[in-house]
mmCIF file of C-alpha atoms and ligand atoms in Angstrom:
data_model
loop_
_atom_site.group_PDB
_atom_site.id
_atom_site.type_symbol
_atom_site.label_atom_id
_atom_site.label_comp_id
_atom_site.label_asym_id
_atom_site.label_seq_id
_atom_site.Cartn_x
_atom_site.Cartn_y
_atom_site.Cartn_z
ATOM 1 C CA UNK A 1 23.699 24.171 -9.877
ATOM 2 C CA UNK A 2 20.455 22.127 -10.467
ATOM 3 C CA UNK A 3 20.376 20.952 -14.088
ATOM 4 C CA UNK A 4 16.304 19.640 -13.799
ATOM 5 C CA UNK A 5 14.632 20.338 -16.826
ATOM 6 C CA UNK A 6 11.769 18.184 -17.296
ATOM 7 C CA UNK A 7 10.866 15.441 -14.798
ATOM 8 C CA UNK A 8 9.325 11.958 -15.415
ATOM 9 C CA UNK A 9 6.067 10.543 -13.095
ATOM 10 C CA UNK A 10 5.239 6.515 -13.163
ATOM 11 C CA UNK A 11 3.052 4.504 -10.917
ATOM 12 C CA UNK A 12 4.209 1.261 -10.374
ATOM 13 C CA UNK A 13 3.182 -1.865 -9.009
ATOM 14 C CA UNK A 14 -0.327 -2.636 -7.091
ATOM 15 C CA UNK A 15 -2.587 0.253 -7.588
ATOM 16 C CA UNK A 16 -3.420 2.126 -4.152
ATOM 17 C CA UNK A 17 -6.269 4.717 -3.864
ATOM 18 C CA UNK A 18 -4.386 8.357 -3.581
ATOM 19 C CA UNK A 19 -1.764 7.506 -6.628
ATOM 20 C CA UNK A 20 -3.927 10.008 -8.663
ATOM 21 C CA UNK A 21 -3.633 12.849 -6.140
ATOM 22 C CA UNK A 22 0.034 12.028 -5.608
ATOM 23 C CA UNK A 23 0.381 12.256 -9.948
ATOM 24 C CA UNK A 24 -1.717 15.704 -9.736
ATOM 25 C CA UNK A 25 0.533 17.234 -6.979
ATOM 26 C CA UNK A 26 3.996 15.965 -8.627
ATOM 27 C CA UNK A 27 2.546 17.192 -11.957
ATOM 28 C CA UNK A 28 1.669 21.051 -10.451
ATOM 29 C CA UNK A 29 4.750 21.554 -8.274
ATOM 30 C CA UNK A 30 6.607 20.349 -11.291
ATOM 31 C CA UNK A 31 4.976 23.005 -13.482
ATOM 32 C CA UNK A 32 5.035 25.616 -10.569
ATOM 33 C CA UNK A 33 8.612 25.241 -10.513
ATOM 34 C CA UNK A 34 9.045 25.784 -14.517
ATOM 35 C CA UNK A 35 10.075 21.983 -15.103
ATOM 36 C CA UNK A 36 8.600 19.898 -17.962
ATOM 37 C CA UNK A 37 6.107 16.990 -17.095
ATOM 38 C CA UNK A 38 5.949 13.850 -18.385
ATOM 39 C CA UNK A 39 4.035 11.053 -17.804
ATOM 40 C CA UNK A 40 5.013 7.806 -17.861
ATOM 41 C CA UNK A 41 2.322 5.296 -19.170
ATOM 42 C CA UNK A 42 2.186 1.193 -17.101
ATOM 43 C CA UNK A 43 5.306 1.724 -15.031
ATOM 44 C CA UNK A 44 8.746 0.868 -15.498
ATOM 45 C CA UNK A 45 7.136 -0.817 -19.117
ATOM 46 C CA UNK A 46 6.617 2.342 -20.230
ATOM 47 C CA UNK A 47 10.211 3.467 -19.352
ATOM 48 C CA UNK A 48 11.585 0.784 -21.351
ATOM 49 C CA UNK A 49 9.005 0.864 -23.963
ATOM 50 C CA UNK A 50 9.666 5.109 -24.270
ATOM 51 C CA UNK A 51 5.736 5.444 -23.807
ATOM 52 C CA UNK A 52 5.544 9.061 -22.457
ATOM 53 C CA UNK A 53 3.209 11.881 -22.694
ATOM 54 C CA UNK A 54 3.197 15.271 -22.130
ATOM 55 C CA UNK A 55 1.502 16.363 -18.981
ATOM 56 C CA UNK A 56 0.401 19.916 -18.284
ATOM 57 C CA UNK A 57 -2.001 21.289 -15.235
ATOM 58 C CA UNK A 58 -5.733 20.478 -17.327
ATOM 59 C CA UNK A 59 -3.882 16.587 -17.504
ATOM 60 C CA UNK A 60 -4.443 16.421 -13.964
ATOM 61 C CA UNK A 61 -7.912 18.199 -13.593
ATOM 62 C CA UNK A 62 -10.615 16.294 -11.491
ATOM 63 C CA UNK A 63 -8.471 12.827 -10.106
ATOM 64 C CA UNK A 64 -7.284 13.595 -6.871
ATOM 65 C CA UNK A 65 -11.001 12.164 -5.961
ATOM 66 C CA UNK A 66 -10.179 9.059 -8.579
ATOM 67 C CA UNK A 67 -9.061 5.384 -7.371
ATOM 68 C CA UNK A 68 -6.917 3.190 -9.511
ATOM 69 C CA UNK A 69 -4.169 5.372 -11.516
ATOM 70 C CA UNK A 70 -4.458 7.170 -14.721
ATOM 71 C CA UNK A 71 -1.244 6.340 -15.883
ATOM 72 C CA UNK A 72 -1.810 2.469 -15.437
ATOM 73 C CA UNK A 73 0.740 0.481 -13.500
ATOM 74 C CA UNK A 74 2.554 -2.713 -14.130
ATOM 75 C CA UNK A 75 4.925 -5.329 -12.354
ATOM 76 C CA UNK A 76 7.963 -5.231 -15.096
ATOM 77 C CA UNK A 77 9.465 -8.254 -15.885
ATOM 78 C CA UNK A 78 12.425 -6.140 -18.476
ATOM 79 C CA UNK A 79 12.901 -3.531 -15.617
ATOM 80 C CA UNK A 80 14.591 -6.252 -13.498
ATOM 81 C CA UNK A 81 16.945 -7.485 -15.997
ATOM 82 C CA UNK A 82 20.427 -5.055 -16.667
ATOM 83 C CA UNK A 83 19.535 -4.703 -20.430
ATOM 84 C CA UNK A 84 15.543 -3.415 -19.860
ATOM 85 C CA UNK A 85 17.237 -0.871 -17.690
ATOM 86 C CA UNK A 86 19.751 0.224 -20.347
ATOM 87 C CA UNK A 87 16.721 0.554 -22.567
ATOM 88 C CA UNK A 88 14.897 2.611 -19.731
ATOM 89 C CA UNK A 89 18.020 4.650 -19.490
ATOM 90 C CA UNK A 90 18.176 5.193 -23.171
ATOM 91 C CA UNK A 91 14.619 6.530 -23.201
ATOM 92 C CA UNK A 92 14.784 8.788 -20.679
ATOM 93 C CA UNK A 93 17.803 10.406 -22.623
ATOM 94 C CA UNK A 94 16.365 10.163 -26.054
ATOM 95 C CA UNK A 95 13.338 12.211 -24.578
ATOM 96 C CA UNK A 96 15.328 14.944 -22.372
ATOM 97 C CA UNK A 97 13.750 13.306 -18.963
ATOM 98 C CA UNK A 98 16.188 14.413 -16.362
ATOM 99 C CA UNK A 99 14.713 12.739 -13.240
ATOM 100 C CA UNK A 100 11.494 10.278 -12.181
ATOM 101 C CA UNK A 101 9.213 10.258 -9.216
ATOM 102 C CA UNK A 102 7.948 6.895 -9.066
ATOM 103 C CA UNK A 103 5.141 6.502 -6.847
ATOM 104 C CA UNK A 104 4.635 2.732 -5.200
ATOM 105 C CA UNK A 105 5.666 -0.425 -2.726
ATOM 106 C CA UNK A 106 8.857 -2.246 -2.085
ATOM 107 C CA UNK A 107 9.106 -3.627 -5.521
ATOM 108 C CA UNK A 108 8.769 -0.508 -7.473
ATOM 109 C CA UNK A 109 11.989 1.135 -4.877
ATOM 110 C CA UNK A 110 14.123 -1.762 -5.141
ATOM 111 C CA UNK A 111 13.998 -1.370 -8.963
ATOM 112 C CA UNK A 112 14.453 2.228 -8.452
ATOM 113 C CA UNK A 113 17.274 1.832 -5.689
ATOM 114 C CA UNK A 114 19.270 -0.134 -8.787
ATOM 115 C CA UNK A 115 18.278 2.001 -12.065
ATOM 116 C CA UNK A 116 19.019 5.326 -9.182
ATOM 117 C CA UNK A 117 22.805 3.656 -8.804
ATOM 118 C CA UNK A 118 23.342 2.532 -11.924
ATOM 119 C CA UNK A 119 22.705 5.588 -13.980
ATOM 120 C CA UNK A 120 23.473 9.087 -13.214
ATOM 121 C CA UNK A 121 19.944 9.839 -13.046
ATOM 122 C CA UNK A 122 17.872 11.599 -9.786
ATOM 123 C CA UNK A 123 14.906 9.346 -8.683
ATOM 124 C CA UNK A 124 12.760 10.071 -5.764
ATOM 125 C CA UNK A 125 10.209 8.031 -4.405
ATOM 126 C CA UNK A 126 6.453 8.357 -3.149
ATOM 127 C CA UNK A 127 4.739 5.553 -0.815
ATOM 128 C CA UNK A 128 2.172 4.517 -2.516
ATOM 129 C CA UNK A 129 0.731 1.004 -1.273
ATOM 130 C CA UNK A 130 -1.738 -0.282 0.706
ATOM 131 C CA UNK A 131 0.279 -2.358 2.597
ATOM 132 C CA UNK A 132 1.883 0.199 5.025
ATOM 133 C CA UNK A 133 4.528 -1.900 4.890
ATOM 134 C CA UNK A 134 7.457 0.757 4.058
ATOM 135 C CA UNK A 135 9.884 2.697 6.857
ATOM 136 C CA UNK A 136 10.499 6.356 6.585
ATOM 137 C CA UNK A 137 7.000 7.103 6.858
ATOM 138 C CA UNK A 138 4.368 6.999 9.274
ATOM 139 C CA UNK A 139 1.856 6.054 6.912
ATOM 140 C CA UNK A 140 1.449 4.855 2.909
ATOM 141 C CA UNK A 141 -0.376 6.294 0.432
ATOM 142 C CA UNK A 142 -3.723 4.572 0.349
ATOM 143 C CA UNK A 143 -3.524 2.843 3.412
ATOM 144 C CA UNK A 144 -6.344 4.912 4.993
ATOM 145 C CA UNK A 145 -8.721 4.291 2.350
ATOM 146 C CA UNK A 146 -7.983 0.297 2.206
ATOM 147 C CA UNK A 147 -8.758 -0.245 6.000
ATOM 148 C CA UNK A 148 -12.225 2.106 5.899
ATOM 149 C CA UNK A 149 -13.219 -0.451 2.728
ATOM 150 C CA UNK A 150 -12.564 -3.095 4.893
ATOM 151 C CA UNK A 151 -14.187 -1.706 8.069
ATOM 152 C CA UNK A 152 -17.103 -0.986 6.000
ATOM 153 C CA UNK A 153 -17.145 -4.543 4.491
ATOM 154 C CA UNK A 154 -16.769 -6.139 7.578
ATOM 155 C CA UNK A 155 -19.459 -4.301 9.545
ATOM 156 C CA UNK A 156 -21.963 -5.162 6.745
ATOM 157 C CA UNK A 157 -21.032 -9.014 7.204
ATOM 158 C CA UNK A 158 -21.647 -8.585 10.724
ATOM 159 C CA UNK A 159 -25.105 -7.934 10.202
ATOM 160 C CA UNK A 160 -25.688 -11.109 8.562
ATOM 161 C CA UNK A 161 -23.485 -13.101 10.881
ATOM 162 C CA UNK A 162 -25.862 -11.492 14.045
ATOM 163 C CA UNK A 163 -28.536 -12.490 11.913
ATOM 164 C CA UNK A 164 -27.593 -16.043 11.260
ATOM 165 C CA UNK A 165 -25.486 -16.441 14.420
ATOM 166 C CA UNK A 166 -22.413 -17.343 12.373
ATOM 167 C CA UNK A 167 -18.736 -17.437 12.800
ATOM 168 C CA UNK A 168 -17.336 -15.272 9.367
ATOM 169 C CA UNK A 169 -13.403 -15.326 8.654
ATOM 170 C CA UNK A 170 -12.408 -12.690 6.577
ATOM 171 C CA UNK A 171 -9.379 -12.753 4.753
ATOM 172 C CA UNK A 172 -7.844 -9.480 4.258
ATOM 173 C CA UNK A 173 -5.092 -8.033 2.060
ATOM 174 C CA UNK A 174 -0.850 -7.810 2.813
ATOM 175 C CA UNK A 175 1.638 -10.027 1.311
ATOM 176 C CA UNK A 176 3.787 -9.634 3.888
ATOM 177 C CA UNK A 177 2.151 -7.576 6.832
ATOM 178 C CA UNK A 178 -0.647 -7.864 9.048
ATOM 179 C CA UNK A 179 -1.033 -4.059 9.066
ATOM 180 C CA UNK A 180 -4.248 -3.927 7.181
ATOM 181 C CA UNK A 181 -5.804 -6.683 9.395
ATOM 182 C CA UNK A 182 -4.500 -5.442 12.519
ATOM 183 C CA UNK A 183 -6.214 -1.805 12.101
ATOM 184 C CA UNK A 184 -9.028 -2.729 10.838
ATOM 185 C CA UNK A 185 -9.429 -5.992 12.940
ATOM 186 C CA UNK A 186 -9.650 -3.287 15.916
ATOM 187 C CA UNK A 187 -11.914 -0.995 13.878
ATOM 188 C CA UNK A 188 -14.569 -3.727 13.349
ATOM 189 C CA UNK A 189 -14.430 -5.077 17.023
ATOM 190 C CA UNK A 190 -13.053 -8.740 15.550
ATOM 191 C CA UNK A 191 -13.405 -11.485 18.042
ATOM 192 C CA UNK A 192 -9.770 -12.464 16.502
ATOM 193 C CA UNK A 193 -7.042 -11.210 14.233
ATOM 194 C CA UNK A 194 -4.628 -13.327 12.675
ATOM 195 C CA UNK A 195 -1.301 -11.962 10.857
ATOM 196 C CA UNK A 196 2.120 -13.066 10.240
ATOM 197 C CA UNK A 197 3.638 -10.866 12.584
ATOM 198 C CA UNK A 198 1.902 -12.666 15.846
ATOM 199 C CA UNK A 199 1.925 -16.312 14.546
ATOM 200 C CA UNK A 200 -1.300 -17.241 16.748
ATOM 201 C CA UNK A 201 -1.335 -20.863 15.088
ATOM 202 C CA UNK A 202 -5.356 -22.877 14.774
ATOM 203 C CA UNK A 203 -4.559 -24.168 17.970
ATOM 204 C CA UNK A 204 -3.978 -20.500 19.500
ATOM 205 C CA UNK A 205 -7.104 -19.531 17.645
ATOM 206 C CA UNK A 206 -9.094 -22.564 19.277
ATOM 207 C CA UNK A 207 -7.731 -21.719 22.491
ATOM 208 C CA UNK A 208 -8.570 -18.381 21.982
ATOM 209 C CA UNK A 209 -12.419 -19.227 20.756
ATOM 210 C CA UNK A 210 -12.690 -21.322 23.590
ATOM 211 C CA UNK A 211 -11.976 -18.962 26.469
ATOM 212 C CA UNK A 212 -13.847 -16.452 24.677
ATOM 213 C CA UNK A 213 -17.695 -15.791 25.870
ATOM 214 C CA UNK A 214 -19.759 -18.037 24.836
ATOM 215 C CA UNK A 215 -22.770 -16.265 24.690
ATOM 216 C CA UNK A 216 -21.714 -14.040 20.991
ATOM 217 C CA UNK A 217 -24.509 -14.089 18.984
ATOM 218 C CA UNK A 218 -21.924 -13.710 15.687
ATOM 219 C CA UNK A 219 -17.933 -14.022 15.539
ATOM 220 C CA UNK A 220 -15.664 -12.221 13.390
ATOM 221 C CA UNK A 221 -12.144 -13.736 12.708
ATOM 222 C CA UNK A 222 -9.530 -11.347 10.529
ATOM 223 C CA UNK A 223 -7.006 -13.136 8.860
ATOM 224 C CA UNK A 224 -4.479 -11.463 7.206
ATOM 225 C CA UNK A 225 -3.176 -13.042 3.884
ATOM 226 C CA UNK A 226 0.070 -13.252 4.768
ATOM 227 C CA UNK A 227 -0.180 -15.321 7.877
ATOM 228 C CA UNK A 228 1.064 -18.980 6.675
ATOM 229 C CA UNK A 229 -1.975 -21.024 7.736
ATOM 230 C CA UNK A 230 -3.245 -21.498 4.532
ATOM 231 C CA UNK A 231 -5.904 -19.013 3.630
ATOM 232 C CA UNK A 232 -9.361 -18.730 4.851
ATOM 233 C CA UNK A 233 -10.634 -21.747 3.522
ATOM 234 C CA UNK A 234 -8.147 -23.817 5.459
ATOM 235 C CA UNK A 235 -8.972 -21.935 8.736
ATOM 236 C CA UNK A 236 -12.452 -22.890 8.065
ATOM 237 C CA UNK A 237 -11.977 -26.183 7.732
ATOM 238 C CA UNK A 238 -9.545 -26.817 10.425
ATOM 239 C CA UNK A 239 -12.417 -25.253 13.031
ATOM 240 C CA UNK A 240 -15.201 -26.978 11.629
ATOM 241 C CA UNK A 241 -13.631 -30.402 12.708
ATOM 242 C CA UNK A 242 -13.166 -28.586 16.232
ATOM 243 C CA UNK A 243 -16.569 -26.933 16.629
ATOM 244 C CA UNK A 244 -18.651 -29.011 15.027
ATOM 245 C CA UNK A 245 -21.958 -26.698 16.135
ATOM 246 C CA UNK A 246 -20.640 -23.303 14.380
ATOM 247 C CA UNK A 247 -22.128 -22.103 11.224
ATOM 248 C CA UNK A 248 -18.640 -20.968 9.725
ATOM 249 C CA UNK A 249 -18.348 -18.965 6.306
ATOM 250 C CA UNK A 250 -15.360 -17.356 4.605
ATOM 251 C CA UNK A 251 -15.113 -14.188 2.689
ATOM 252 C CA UNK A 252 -11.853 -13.557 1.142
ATOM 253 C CA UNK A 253 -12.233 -9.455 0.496
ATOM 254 C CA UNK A 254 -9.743 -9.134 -2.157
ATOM 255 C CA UNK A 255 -8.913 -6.733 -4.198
ATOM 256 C CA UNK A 256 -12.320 -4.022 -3.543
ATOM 257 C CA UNK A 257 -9.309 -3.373 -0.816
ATOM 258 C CA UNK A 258 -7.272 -1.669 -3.187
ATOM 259 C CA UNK A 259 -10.037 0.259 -5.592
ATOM 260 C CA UNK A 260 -12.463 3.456 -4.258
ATOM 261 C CA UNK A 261 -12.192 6.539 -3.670
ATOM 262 C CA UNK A 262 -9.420 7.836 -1.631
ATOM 263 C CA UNK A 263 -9.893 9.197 1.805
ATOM 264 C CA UNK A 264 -9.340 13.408 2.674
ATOM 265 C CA UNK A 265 -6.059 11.901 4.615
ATOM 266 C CA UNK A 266 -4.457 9.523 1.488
ATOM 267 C CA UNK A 267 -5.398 12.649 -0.563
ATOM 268 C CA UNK A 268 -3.669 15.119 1.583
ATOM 269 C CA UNK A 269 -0.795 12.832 2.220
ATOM 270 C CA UNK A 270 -0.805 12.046 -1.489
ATOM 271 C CA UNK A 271 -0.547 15.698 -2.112
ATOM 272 C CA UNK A 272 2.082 16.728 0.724
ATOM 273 C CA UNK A 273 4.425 14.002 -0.626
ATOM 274 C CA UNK A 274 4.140 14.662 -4.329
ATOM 275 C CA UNK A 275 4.952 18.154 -3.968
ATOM 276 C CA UNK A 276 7.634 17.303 -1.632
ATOM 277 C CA UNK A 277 9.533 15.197 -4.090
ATOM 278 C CA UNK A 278 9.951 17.420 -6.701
ATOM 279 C CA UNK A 279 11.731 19.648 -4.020
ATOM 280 C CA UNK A 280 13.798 16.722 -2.776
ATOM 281 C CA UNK A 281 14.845 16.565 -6.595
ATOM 282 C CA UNK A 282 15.356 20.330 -7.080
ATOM 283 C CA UNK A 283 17.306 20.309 -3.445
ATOM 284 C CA UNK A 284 20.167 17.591 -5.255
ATOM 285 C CA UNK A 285 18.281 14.451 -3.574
ATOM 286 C CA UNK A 286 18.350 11.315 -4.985
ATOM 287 C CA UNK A 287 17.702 7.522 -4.410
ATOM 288 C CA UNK A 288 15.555 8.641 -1.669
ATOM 289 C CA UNK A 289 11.639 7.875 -0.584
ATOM 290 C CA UNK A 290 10.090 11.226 0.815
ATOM 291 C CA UNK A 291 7.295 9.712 3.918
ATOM 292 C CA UNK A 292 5.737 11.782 6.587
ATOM 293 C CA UNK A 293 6.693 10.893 10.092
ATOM 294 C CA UNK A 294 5.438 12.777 13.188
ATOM 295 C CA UNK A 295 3.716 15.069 10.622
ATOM 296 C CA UNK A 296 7.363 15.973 9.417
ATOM 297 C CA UNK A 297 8.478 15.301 6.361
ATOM 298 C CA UNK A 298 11.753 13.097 6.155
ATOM 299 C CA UNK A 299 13.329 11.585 3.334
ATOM 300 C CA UNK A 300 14.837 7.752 3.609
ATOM 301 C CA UNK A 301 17.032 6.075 0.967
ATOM 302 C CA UNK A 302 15.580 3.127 -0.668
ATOM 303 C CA UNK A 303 17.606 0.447 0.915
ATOM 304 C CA UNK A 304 16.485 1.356 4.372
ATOM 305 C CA UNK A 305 12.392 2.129 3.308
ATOM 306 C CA UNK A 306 12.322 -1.777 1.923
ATOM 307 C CA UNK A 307 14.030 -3.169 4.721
ATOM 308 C CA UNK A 308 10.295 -2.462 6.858
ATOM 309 C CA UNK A 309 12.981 -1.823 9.837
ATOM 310 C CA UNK A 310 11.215 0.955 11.211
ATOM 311 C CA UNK A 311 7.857 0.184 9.625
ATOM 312 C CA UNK A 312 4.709 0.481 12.422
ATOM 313 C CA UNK A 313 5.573 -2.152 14.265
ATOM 314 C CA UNK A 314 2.987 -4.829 15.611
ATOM 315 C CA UNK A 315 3.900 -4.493 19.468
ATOM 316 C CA UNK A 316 3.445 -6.864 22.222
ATOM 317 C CA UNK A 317 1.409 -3.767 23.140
ATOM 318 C CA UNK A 318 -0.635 -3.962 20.342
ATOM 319 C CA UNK A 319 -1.067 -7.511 20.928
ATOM 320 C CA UNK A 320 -2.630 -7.010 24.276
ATOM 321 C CA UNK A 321 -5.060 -4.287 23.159
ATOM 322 C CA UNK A 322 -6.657 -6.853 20.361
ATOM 323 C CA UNK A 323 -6.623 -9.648 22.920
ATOM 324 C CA UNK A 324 -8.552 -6.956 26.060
ATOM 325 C CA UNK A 325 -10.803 -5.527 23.410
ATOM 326 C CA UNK A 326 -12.071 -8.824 21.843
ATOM 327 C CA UNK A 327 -13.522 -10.701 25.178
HETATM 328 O O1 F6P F 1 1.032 -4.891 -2.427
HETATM 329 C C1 F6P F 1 -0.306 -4.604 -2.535
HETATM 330 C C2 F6P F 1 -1.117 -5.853 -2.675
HETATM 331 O O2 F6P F 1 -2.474 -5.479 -2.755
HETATM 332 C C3 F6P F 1 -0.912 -6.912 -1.611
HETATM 333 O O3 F6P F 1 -1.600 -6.641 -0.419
HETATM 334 C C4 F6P F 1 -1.407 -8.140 -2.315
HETATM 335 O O4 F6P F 1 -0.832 -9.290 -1.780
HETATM 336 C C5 F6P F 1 -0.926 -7.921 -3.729
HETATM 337 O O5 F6P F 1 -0.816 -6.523 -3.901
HETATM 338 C C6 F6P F 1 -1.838 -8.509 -4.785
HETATM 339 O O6 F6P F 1 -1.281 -8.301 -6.039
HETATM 340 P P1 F6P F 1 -2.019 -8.596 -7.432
HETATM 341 O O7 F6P F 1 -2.912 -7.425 -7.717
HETATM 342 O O8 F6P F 1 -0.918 -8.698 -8.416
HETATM 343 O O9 F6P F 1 -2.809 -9.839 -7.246
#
């Protein structure tokens, strides 16, 4: 027998556009199905800090259209020690919280995958990042939105590079993936796209600027900011010396990638998930992030959704379409 009485929500982490719609829907299937809502304020912080509050439908009125997250988010420094989590674990009982959705990246599921085995206490997870850098799901929560701000960024700086027949590199978000860069690299038509996962190198990127046509009235390089050559000022500089005659500028987009409105498909996603995990939990799961693959919904334990094993991979395939499409 299921022994759920009231339910804990936290958003943890960097922010992602959708973790407000994913809040709402955990929030109302959690009240649907008779279970008491709380909400947990700056992440794990305010698990170890006991900062809770009572959340009931009106709480989550008018945000599913809302960026950023109404219950704040944090990277916790206590959470990753073995006493903060005692004191998270000591909260949760001393306020009746039974189980916790947490809704973020790698970071916030690794922390979960150890509080999860450590205490006898359900935790499901919901992919919210705009990295896309998670398995067990075909997509991340606010993924969508972050490549549209940069494919609306990027066409805008194209119309001053045409104008000033520039060269612009634009450094794009993901710590460790070039899956932001890569989509919307191919969204804006980018003459290049550098990311971590394809290791071009300056002197691939020369080679590849140099067999490129010659006639381009403006250039558009995407560089993701994982890639290890140094940023977009370094780039610059190390092409400068090379082509002496291009009028190169950088724009590092930063983080207007992770604020804005979410799209309809983080929203919907956001939604389908949220309710989703409250289900898991009511079904017995546990230590488990719930994703949508092939418009399914599947639920992956922690270890394997950090490991990126069966994250959207950057193909040799994918590879070749950047390099046909950019000539
Ligand atoms: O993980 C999301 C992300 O936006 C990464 O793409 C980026 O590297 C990082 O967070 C930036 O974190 P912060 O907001 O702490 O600078």
């Amino acid at each position: 027998m299921n022994k759920i009485k009231k339910i804990g929500v936290l958003t943890s982490g960097g922010d992602a556009p959708g973790m407000n719609a994913a809040i709402r829907a955990v929030v109302r299937a959690g009240l649907y199905y008779n279970l008491e809502v709380a909400g947990i304020l700056r992440g794990y912080e305010g698990v170890v800090h006991g900062d809770f509050i009572t959340m009931d439908r009106k709480s989550v009125s008018n945000i599913i259209q809302r960026g950023g997250t109404i219950l704040k988010t944090a990277r916790s420094d206590a959470f990753r020690t073995p006493e903060g989590r005692i004191l998270a674990h000591q909260q949760l009982l001393k306020n009746n919280i039974d189980a916790l959705v947490v809704i973020g990246g790698d970071g916030t599921f690794t922390g979960a995958n150890l509080f999860s085995n450590e205490f006898n206490i359900p935790v499901i997870g919901l992919p919210g990042t705009i990295d896309n850098d998670l398995a067990g799901t075909d997509f991340t929560i606010g993924y969508d939105t972050a490549i549209n701000t940069v494919v609306n960024a990027v066409d805008k700086i194209r119309d001053t590079a045409e104008s000033h027949n520039r060269l612009f590199i634009v450094e794009v978000m993901g710590r460790d993936s070039g899956l932001i860069a890569l989509r919307s690299g191919i969204g804006v038509g980018a003459e290049a796209i550098l990311i971590p996962e394809a290791k071009m190198g300056i002197q691939g990127l020369i080679d590849r600027l140099e067999s490129g046509r010659q006639d381009k009235s403006s250039k558009i390089i995407i560089l993701a900011e994982g890639d290890d050559l140094g940023g977009g000022f370094n780039v610059c500089e190390a092409l400068k010396s090379k082509f002496p005659s291009y009028d190169i500028r950088v724009s590092v987009l930063g983080h207007i990638q992770r604020g804005g409105k979410p799209s309809c498909m983080d929203r919907v996603l956001a939604s389908r998930l949220g309710v989703s995990a409250v289900e898991g939990l009511l079904n017995g799961l546990s230590g488990q992030m719930v994703g949508e693959i092939n418009k399914e919904i599947v639920y992956t334990p922690f270890g394997q959704a950090i490991k990126h094993i069966d994250a959207e991979e950057i193909t040799p395939a994918w590879l070749k379409l950047v390099h046909i499409l950019s000539y």
